[in-house]
Coordinates of C-alpha atoms and ligand atoms in Angstrom, one line a residue:
X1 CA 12.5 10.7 -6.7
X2 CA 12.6 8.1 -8.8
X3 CA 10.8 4.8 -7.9
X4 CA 13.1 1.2 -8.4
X5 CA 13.3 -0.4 -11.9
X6 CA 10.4 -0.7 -14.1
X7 CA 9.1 -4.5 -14.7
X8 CA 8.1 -5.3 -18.3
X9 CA 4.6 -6.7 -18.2
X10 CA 3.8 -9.1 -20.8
X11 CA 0.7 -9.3 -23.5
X12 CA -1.4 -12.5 -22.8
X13 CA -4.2 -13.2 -25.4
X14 CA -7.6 -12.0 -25.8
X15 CA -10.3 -13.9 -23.9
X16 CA -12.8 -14.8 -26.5
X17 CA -15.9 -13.3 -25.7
X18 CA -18.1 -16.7 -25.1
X19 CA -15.6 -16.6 -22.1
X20 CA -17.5 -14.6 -19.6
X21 CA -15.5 -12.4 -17.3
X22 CA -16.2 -9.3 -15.6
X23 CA -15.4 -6.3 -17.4
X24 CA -13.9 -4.5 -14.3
X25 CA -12.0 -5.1 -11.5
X26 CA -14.2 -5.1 -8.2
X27 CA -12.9 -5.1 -4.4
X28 CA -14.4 -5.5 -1.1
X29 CA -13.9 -1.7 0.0
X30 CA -13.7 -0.7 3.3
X31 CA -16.2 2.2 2.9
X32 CA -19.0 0.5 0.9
X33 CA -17.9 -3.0 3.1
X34 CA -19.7 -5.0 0.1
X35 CA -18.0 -6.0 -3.4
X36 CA -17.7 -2.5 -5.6
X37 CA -16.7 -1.8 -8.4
X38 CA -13.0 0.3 -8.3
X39 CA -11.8 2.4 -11.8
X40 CA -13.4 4.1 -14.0
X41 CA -15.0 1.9 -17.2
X42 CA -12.4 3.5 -19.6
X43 CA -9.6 6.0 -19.1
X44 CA -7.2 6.1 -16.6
X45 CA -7.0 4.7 -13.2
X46 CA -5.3 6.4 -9.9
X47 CA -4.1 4.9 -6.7
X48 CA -2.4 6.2 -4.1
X49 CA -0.8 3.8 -1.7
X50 CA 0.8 5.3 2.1
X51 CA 4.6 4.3 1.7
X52 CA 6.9 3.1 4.5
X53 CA 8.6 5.5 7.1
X54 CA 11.8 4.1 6.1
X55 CA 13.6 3.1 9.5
X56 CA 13.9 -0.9 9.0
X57 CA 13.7 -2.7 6.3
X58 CA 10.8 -4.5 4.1
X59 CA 9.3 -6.9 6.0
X60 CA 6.8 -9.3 4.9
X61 CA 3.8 -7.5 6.1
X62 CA 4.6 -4.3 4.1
X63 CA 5.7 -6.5 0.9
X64 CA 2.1 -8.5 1.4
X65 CA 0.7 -5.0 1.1
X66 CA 2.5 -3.4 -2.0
X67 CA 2.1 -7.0 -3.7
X68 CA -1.5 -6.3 -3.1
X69 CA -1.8 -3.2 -4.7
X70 CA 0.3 -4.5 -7.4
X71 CA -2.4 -6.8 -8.5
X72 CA -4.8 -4.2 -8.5
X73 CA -2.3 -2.0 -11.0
X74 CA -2.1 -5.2 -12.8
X75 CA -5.9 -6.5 -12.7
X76 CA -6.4 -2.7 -13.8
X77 CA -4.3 -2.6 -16.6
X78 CA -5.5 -6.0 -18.5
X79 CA -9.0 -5.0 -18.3
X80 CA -7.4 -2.1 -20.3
X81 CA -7.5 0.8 -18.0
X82 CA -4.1 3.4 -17.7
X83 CA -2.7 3.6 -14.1
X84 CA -1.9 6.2 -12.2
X85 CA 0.0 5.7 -9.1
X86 CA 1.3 7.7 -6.2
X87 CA 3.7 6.5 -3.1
X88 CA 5.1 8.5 -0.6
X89 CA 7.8 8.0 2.1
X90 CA 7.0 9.5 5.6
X91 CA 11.0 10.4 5.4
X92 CA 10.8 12.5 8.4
X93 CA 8.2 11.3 11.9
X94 CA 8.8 10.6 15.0
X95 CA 9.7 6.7 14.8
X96 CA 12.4 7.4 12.2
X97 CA 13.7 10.2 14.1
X98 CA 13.6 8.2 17.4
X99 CA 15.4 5.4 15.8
X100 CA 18.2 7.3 14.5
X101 CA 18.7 9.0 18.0
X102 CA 19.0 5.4 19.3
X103 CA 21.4 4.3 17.2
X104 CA 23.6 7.6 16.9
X105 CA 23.1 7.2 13.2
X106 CA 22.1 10.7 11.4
X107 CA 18.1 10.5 10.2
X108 CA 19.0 11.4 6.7
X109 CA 21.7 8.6 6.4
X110 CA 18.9 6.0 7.8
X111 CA 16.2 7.1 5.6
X112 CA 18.6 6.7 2.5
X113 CA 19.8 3.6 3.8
X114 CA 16.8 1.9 3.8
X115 CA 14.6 3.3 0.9
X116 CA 17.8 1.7 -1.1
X117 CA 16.8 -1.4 0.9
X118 CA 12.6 -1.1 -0.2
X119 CA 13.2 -0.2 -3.6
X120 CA 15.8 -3.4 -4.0
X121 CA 13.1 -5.5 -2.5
X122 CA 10.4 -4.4 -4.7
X123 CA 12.5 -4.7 -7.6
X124 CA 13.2 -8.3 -6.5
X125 CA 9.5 -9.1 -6.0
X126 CA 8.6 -7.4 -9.5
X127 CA 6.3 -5.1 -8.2
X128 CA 5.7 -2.6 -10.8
X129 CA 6.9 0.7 -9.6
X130 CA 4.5 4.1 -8.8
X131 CA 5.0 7.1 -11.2
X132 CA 5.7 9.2 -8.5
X133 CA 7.3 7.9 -5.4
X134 CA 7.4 11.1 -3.2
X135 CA 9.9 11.6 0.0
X136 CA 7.7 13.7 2.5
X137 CA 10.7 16.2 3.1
X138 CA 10.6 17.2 -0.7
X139 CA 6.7 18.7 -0.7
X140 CA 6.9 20.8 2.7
X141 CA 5.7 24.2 0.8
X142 CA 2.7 21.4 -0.3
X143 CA 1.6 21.2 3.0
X144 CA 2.3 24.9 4.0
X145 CA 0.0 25.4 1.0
X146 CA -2.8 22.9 2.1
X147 CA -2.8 23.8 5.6
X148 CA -3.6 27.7 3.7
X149 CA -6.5 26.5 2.1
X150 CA -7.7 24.6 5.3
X151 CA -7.1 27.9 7.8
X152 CA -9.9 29.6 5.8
X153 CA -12.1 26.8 6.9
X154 CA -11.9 27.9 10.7
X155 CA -11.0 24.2 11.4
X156 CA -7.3 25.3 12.1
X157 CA -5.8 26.4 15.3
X158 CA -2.8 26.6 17.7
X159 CA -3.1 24.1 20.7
X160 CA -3.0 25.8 24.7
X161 CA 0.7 24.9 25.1
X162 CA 2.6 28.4 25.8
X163 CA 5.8 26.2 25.1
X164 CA 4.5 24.2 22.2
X165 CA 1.9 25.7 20.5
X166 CA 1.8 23.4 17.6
X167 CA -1.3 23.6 14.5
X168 CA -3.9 21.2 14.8
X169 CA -6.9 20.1 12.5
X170 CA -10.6 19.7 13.7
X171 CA -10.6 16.2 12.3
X172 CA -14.3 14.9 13.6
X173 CA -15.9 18.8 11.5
X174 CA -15.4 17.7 8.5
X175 CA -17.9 16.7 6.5
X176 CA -18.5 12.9 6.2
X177 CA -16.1 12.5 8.7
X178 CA -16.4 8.7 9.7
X179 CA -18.0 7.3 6.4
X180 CA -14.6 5.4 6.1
X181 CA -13.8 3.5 9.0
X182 CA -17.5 3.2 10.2
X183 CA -16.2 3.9 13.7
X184 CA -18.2 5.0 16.5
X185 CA -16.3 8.1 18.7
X186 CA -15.3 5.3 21.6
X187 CA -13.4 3.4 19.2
X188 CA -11.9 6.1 17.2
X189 CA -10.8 7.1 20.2
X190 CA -9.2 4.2 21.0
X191 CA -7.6 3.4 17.5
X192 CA -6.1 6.8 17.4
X193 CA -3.9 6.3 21.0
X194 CA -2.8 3.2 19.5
X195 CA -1.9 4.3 16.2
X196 CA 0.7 7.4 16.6
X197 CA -2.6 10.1 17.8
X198 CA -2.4 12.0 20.7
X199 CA -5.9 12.2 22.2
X200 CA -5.0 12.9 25.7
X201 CA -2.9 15.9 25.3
X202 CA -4.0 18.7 27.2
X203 CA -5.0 22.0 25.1
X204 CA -6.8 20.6 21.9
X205 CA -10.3 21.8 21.3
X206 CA -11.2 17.4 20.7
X207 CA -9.3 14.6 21.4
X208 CA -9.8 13.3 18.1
X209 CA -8.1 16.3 16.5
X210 CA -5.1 15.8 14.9
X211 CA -1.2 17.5 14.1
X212 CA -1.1 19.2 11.1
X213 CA 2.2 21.1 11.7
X214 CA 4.9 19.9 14.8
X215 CA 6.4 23.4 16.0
X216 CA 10.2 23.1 15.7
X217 CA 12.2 21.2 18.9
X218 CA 15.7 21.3 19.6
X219 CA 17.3 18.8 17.8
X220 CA 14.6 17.7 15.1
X221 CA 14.7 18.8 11.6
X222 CA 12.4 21.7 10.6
X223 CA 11.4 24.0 8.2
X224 CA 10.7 27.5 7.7
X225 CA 7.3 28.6 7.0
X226 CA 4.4 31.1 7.4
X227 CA 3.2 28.5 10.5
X228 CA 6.6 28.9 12.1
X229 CA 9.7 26.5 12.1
X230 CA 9.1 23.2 12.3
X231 CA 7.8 20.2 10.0
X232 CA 4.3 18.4 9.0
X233 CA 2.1 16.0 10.6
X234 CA 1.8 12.4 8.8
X235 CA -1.7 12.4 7.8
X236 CA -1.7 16.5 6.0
X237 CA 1.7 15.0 4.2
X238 CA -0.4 12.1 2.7
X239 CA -3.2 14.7 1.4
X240 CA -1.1 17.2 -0.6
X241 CA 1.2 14.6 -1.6
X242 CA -2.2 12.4 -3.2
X243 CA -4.1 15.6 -3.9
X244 CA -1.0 17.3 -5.8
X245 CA -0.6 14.2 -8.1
X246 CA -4.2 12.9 -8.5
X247 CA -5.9 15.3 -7.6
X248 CA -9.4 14.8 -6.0
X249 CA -11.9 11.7 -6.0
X250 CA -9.3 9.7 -7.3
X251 CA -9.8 5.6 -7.4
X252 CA -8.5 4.0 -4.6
X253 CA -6.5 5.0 -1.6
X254 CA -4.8 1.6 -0.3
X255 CA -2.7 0.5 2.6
X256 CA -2.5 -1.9 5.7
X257 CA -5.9 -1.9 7.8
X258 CA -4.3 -0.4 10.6
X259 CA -4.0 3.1 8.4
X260 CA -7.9 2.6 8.1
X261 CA -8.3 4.8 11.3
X262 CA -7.0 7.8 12.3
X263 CA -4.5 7.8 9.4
X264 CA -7.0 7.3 5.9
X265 CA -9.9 8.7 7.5
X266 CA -8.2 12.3 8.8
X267 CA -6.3 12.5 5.0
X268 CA -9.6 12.3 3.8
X269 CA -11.4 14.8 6.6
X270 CA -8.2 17.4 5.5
X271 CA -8.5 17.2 2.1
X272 CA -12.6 17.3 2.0
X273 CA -12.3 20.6 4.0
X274 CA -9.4 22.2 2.1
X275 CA -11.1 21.4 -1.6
X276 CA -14.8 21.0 -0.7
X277 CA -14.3 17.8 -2.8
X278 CA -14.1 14.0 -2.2
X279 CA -10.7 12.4 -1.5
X280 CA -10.4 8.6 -2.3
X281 CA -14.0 7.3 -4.0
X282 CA -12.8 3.6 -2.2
X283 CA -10.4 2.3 0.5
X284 CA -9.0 -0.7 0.4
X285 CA -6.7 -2.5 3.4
X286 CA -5.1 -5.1 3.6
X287 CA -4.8 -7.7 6.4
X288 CA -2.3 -8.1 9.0
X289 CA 0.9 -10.6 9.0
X290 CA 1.9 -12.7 11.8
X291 CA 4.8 -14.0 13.2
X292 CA 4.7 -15.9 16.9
X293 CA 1.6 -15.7 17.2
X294 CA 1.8 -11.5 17.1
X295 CA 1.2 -8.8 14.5
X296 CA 4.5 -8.6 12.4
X297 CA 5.5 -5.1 13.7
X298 CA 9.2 -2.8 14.7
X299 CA 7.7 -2.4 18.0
X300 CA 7.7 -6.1 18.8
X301 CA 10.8 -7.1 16.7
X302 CA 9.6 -10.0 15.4
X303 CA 9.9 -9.6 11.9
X304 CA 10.5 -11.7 9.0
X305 CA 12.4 -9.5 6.2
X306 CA 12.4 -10.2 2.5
X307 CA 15.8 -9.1 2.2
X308 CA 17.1 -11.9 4.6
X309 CA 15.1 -14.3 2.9
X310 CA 16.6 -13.7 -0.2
X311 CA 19.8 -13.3 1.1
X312 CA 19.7 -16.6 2.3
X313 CA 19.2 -17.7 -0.7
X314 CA 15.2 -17.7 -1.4
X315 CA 14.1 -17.4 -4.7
X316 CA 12.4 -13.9 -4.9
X317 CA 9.5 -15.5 -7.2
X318 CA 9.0 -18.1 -4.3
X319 CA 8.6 -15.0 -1.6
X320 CA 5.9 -13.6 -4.3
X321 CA 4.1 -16.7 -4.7
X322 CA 4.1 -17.5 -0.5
X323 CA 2.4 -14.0 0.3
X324 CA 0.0 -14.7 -2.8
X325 CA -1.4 -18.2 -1.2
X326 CA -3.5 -15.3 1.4
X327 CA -6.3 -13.4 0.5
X328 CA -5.6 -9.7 1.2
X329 CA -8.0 -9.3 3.3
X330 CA -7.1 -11.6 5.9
X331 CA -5.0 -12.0 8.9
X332 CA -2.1 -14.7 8.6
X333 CA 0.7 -16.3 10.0
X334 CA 4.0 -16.5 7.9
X335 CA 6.0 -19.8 8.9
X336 CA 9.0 -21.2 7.1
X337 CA 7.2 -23.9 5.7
X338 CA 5.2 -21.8 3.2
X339 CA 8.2 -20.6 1.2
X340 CA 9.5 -24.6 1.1
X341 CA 5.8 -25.0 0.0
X342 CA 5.4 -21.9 -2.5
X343 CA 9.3 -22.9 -4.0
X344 CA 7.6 -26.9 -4.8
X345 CA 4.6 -25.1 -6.8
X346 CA 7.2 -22.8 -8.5
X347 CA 9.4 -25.3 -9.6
X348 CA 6.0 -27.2 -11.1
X349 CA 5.1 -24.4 -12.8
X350 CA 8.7 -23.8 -14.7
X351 CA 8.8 -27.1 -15.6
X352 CA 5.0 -27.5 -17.2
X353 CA 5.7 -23.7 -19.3
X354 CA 9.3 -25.6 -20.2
X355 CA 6.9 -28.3 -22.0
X356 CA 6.4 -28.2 -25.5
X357 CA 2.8 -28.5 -25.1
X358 CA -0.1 -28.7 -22.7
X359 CA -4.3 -28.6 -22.5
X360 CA -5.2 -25.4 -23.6
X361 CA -4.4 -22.1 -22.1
X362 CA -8.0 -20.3 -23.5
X363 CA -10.3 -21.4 -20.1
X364 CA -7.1 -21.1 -17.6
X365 CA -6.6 -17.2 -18.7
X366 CA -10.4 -16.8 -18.4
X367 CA -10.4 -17.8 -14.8
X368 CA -7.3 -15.9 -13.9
X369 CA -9.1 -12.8 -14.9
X370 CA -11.9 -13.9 -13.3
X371 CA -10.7 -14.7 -10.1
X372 CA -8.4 -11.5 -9.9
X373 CA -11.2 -9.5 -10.7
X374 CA -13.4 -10.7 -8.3
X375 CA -11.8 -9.0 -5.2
X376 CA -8.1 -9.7 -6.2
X377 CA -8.5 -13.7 -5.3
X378 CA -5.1 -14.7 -5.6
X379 CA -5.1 -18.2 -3.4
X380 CA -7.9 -19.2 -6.3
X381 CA -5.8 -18.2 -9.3
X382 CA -2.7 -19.9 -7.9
X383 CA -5.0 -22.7 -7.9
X384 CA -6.4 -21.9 -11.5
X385 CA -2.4 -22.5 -12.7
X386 CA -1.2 -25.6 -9.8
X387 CA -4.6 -27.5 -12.1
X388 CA -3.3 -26.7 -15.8
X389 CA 0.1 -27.5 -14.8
X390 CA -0.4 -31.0 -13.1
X391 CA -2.6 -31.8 -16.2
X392 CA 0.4 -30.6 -18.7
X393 CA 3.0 -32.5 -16.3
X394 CA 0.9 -36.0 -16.7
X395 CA 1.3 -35.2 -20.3
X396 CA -2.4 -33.9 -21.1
X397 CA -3.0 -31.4 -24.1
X398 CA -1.8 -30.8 -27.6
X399 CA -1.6 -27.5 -27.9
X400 CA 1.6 -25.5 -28.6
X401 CA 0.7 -21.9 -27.5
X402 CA -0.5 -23.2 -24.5
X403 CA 2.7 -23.0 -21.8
X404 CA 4.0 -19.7 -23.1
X405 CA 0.4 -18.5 -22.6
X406 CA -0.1 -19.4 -19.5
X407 CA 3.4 -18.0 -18.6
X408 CA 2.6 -14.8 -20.1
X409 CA -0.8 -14.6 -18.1
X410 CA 0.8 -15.9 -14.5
X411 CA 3.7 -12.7 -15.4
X412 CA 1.3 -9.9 -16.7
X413 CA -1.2 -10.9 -13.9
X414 CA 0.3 -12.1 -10.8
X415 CA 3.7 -10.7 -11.5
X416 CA 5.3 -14.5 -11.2
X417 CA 7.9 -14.6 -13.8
X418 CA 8.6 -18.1 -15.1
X419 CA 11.1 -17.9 -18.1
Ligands
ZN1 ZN1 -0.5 7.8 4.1

């Protein structure tokens, strides 16, 4: 399937070498918990980043996160690294199927519906698109496949449920199995009933083991296979669909930190135990988003959506450059007031790259990379650009190049488009 439309990326001048900036991009990884290096030193690059289930529309805590991975595609590809980079769609699960039960709307129709809506809004925020953005109901005879090459593993087996003996995986077996999340069993256990697992239901071997294959009910969608009729758990469709595309010990695997645990840790216990090989070599999450004082989420309905922002009329670059003012890391609260804030820095921008000159665009470009190296800082390189531009707006600097420069780094780099 293809992605949305692809965003041109502009050139921005060499840093001259007396300019000292880290040669690669570094994050603060949620295995290694301490600054590491991410990408290989030369070559090629590959992320894979969990998609949306597609059952309402972007809101600004999934934007914050594909922005965030954005910058790292971006940071990548200026320190002169190829990307590769793999999305799926969890285009069939329970919440999605729930919702279109609710509303009497068929799941298909809703999916479509609103991965038209995600791909719009990610167009609008010019995030650079994956190569392969991958629907979970178009790689079932993946899965079947994976879950073949983790039956011969013995960690594979048909829960006690005479009427639904669905497949599950012995999650806490596999090797390195908590070297992610750096959970202890109590709180895995907790984070997995809060985040779609099923620990209490009667019949598995462990609580902490999870679905790899949902047997068929009436009225779901399902699928034929040598498991029986029915369709795949989330976490097995997030391994074959990364494993199939970038194979193993790829870069990074990235999403929101509430996929840190079960969801990341269990793709990577599947995949381990089905290719005896490493899955992500890093995972890096992103914080949460807040709206009235709660977690941005469906379940609580307070969301803020980009679509309706830009509906009403926001300025999709101002959107981009709101969520940029936070670190990915942390937790924050979106109020109204940023994007009234984040449009007054855009419109200072345009009009110091409109000027004919300005001070020099040589050091600014040097601490952009800098900063977005150093753990994707983005609140510092917004910074970096509000300085040069106040300078070129009180009519400092001689230099021609200078705006178009700075323009060229704030587009290749930040994905802030100021033409
Ligand atoms: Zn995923």
């Amino acid at each position: 399937m293809r992605a949305w439309s692809a965003v041109e990326v502009p050139t921005i001048p060499a840093t001259p070498s007396s300019y000292r900036i880290p040669e690669r991009v570094s994050l603060v990884t949620t295995n290694d918990r301490a600054l590491t290096p991410v990408g290989p030193e030369q070559g090629t690059a590959g992320m894979y980043v969990c998609g949306i289930t597609p059952y309402d529309a972007t809101h600004l805590g999934h934007a914050f996160t594909y922005l965030t991975f954005d910058l790292l595609n971006r940071a990548w590809r200026d320190a002169g690294l190829d990307v590769e980079y793999a999305q799926n769609v969890t285009d069939v699960d329970d919440p999605l199927l729930e919702r279109a039960a609710a509303t009497g709307v068929d799941w298909r129709e809703l999916a479509d519906d609103q991965i038209g809506l995600f791909r719009s809004d990610m167009t609008a925020l010019r995030v650079l698109p994956p190569d392969w953005y991958v629907p979970a109901t178009s790689i079932i005879h993946e899965v079947i496949d994976l879950v073949a090459g983790l039956a011969s593993s013995g960690l594979v087996y048909q829960v006690e449920d005479p009427e639904h003996p669905d497949w599950y995986f012995r999650t806490a077996q596999a090797p390195g199995f908590g070297a992610e999340s750096h959970l202890g069993r109590e709180a895995m256990l907790l984070e997995f009933a809060e985040h779609g697992g099923d620990p209490d239901r009667p019949g598995k071997k462990d609580a902490l083991d999870c679905l790899i294959w949902r047997l068929e009910r009436p009225g779901e969608p399902a699928w034929d296979s040598s498991l029986g009729r029915g369709r795949p758990g989330w976490h097995i469709e997030c391994a074959a669909t990364a494993l199939n595309r970038l194979g193993t010990a790829f870069d990074v695997q990235g999403g929101g930190r509430d996929l840190a645990f079960p969801h990341h840790e269990m793709c990577a216990a599947e995949a381990v135990v089905a290719t005896g090989e490493p899955f992500a070599r890093a995972y890096a999450h992103v914080g949460m988003v807040g709206l009235d004082g709660e977690k941005m989420s469906k379940s609580l309905g307070n969301l803020e959506l980009v679509s309706r922002l830009v509906d009403a009329g926001a300025d999709p670059m101002a959107v981009r450059l709101a969520l940029l003012n936070h670190h990915y890391r942390g937790d924050w609260e979106w109020t109204a007031e940023q994007l009234g804030a984040a449009q007054r820095r855009l419109d200072a921008w345009r009009a110091a790259v409109r000027a004919d000159r300005g001070t020099s665009a040589v050091p600014v470009i040097a601490d952009l990379r800098r900063t977005m190296r150093n753990d994707l800082d983005a609140p510092t390189a917004l910074a970096v650009i509000d300085e040069w531009s106040s300078a070129v707006l009180a009519g400092d600097g001689q230099d021609e190049e200078a705006p178009g420069q700075v323009a060229a780094a704030a587009d290749a780099l930040l994905g802030v488009e100021l033409a």
